[in-house]
Coordinates of C-alpha atoms and ligand atoms in Angstrom, one line a residue:
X217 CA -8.7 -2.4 11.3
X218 CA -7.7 0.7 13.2
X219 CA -8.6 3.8 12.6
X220 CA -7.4 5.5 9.3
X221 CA -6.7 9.6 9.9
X222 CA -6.8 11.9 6.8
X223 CA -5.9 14.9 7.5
X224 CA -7.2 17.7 4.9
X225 CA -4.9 20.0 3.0
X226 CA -7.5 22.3 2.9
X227 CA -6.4 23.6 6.4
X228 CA -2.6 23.9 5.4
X229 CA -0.3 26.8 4.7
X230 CA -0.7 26.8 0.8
X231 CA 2.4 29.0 1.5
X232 CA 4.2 26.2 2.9
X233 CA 2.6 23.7 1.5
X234 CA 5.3 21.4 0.8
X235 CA 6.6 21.5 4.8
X236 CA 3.0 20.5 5.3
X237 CA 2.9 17.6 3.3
X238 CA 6.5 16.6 4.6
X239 CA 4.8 16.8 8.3
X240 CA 1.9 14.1 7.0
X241 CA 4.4 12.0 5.3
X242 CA 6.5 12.2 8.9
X243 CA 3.0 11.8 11.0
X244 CA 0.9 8.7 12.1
X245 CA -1.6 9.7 9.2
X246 CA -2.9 7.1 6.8
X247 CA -4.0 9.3 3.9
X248 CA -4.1 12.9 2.3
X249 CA -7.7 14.3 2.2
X250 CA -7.7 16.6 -1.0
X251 CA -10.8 18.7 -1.4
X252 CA -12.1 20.0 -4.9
X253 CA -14.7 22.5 -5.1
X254 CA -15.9 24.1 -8.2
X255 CA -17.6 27.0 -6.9
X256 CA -20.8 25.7 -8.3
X257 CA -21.6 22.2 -6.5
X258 CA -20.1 24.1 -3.1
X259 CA -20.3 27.9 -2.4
X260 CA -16.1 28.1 -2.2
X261 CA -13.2 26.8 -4.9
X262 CA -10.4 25.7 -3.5
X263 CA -7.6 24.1 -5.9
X264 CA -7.7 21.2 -8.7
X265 CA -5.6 19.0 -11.2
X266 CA -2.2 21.2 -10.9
X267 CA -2.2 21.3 -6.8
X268 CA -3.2 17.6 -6.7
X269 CA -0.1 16.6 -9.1
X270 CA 2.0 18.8 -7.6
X271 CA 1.3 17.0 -4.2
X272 CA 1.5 13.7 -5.7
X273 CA 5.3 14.5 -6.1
X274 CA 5.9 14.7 -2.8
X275 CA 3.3 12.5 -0.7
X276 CA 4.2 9.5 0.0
X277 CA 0.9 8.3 1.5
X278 CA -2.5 7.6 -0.5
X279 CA -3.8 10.6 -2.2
X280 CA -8.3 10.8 -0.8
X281 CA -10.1 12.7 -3.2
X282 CA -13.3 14.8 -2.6
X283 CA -14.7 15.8 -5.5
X284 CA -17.1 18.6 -5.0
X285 CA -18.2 19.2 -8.0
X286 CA -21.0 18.8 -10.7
X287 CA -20.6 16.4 -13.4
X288 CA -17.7 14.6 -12.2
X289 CA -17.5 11.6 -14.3
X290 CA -15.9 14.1 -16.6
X291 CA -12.8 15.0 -14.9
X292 CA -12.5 10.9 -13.3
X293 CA -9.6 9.9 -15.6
X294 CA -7.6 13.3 -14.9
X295 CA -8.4 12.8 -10.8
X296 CA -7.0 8.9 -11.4
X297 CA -3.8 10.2 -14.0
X298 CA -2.8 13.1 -11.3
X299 CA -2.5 10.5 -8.7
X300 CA -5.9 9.7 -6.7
X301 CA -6.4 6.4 -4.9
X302 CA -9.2 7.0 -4.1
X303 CA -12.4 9.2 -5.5
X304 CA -15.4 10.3 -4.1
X305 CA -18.0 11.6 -5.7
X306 CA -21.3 13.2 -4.7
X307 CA -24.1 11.5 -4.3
X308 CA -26.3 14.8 -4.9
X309 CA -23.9 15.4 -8.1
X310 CA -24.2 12.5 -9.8
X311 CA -27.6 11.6 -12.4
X312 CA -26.3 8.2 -13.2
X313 CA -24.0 7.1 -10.3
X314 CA -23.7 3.2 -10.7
X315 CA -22.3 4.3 -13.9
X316 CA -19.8 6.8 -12.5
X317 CA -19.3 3.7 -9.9
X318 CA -18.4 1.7 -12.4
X319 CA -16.3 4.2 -14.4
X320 CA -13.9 4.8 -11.3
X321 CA -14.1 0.9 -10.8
X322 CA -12.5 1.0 -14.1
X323 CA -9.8 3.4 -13.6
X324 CA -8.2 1.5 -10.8
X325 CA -9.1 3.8 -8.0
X326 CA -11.1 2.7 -5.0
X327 CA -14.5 4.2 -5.4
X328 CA -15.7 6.8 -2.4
X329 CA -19.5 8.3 -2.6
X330 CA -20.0 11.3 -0.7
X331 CA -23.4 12.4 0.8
X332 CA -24.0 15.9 2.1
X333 CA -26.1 16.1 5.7
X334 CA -29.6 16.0 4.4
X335 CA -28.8 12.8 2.3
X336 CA -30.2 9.9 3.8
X337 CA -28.2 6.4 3.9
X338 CA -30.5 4.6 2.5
X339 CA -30.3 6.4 -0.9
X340 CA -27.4 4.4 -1.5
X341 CA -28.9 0.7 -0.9
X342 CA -28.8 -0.1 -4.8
X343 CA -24.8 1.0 -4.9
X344 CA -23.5 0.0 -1.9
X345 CA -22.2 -3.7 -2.5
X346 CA -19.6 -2.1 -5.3
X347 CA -19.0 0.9 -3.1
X348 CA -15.7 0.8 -1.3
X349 CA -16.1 4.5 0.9
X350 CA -18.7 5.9 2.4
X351 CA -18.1 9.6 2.7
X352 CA -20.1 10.9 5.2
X353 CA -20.6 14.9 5.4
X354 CA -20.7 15.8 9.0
X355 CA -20.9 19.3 8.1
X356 CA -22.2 21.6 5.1
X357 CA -19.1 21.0 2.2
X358 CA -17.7 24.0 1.1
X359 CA -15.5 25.0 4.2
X360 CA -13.1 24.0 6.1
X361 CA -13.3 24.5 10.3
X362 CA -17.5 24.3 10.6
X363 CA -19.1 23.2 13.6
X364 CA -19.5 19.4 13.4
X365 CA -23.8 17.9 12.9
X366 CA -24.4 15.6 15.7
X367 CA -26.8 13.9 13.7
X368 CA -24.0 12.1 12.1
X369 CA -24.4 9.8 14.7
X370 CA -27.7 8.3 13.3
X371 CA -26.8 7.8 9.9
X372 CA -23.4 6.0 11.1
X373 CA -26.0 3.4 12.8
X374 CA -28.0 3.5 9.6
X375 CA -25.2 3.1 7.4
X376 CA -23.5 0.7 9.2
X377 CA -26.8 -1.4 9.4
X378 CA -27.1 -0.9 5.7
X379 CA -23.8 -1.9 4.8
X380 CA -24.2 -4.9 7.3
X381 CA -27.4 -5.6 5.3
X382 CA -26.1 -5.7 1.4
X383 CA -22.9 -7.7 2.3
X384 CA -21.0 -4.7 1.0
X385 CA -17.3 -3.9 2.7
X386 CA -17.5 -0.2 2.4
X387 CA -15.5 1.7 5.2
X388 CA -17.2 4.8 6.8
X389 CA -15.3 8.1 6.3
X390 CA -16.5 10.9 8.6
X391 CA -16.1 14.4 7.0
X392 CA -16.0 17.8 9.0
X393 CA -15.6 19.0 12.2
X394 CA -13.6 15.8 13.7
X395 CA -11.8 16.9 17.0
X396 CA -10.2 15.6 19.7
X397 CA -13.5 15.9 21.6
X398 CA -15.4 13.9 19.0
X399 CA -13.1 11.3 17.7
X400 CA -13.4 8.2 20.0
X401 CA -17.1 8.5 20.1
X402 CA -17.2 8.5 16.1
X403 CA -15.1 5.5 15.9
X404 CA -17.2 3.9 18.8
X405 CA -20.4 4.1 16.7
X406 CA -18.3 2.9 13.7
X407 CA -16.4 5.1 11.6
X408 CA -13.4 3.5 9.7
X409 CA -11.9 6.8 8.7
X410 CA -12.0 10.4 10.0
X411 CA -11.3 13.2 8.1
X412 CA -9.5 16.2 10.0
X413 CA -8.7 19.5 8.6
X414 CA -9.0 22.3 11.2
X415 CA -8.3 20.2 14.0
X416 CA -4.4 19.4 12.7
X417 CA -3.3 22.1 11.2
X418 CA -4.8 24.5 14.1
X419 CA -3.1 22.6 16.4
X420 CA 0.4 24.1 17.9
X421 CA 2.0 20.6 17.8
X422 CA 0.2 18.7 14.6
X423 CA 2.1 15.2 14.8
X424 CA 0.9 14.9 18.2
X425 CA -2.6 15.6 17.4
X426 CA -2.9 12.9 14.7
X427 CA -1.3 10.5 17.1
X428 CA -4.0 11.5 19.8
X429 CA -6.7 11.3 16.7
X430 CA -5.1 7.9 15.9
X431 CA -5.1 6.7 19.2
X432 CA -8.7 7.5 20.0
X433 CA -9.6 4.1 19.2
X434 CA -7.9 2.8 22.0
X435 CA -9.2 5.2 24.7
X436 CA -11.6 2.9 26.9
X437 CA -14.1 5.4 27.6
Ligands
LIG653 C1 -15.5 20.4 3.7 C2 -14.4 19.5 3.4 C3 -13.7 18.9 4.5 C4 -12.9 19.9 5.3 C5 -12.8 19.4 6.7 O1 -16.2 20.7 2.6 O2 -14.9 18.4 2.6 O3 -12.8 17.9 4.1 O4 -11.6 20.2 4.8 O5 -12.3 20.4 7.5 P1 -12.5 20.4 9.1 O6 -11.9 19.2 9.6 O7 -11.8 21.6 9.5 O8 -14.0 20.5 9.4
LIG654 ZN1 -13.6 16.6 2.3

């Protein structure tokens, strides 16, 4: 599989932000990456059920949710009716996850768990055969353009050796801080996905920075 690219509308001209999602549905990118924050899980809010279904009218590309928010399992139906394909969770905000698992299992979406930087891999050996993404945090959630954790590095090896391991088929998804710097090595030590907010919509020509993100798979060195 190559390389899946989803960008995040956190980054775009909420102004605009129908041109925006009309230059992803134009672009190489795979998916939408839609970021939920509740002010309480995550020091920031950003937007929620209206701004999702409002985008689902015009994407025409899967719709990745990130929920970053407590109790979740509570608003997994809404996330699914508004147009998700996939959901992820957080690790850290979830008391009974095999259960919220199971619940998004249900639902039809494919089901994403999220872990924030000091969560280790491991943590997830129990779930991960019924896991299908692995969200990793490469930065602190909350904002958008942070400076990306090399340590990311590790739990790539440990999650990939984990995944490896349990049989499981999840797909890594690197969260925060992807650039153009960054992106080959990532997919080198095994990402599947990679998240990019900042790094598109900063960008003076953004179609031609998710075809270099898309391509970095190919680069030889
Ligand atoms: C951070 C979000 C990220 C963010 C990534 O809490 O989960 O998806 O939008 O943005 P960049 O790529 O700018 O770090
Ligand atoms: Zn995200």
């Amino acid at each position: 599989m190559s390389v899946l690219i989803a960008p995040s509308i956190l980054s775009a001209d909420f102004s605009n932000l129908q041109r925006d999602i009309k230059m992803i549905n134009e672009s190489k990118a795979d998916w939408f990456h839609l970021d939920v924050m509740d002010g309480v899980f995550v020091p920031n809010i950003s937007f929620g059920l209206p701004v999702i279904k409002a985008i689902k009218k015009h994407a025409r590309k899967p719709l990745d949710v990130h929920l970053m928010i407590v109790d979740p399992d509570k608003y997994l139906a809404a996330f699914a009716d508004a147009g998700a394909a996939i959901i992820s969770v957080h690790y850290e905000a979830c008391t009974h996850l095999h259960r919220t698992i199971q619940n998004m299992r249900q639902l039809g979406v494919l089901a994403g768990v999220a872990i924030n930087p000091h969560t280790p891999c491991n943590l997830l050996s129990e779930v991960i055969a019924n896991v299908d993404v692995v969200c990793v945090m490469s930065v602190n959630p909350g904002f958008g353009g942070q400076r990306f954790i090399r340590n990311t590095f590790n739990k790539i090896y440990d999650l990939k050796n984990l995944i490896l391991q349990k049989g499981s088929s999840a797909k890594i998804e690197i969260d925060g801080g992807v650039d153009l710097k960054n992106a080959h090595e990532l997919i080198k030590a095994g990402a599947d996905i990679l998240v990019a907010g900042n790094t598109v919509f900063s960008s003076t020509d953004p179609l031609a920075t998710i075809l270099e993100l898309k391509a970095a798979d190919t680069q030889l060195v």
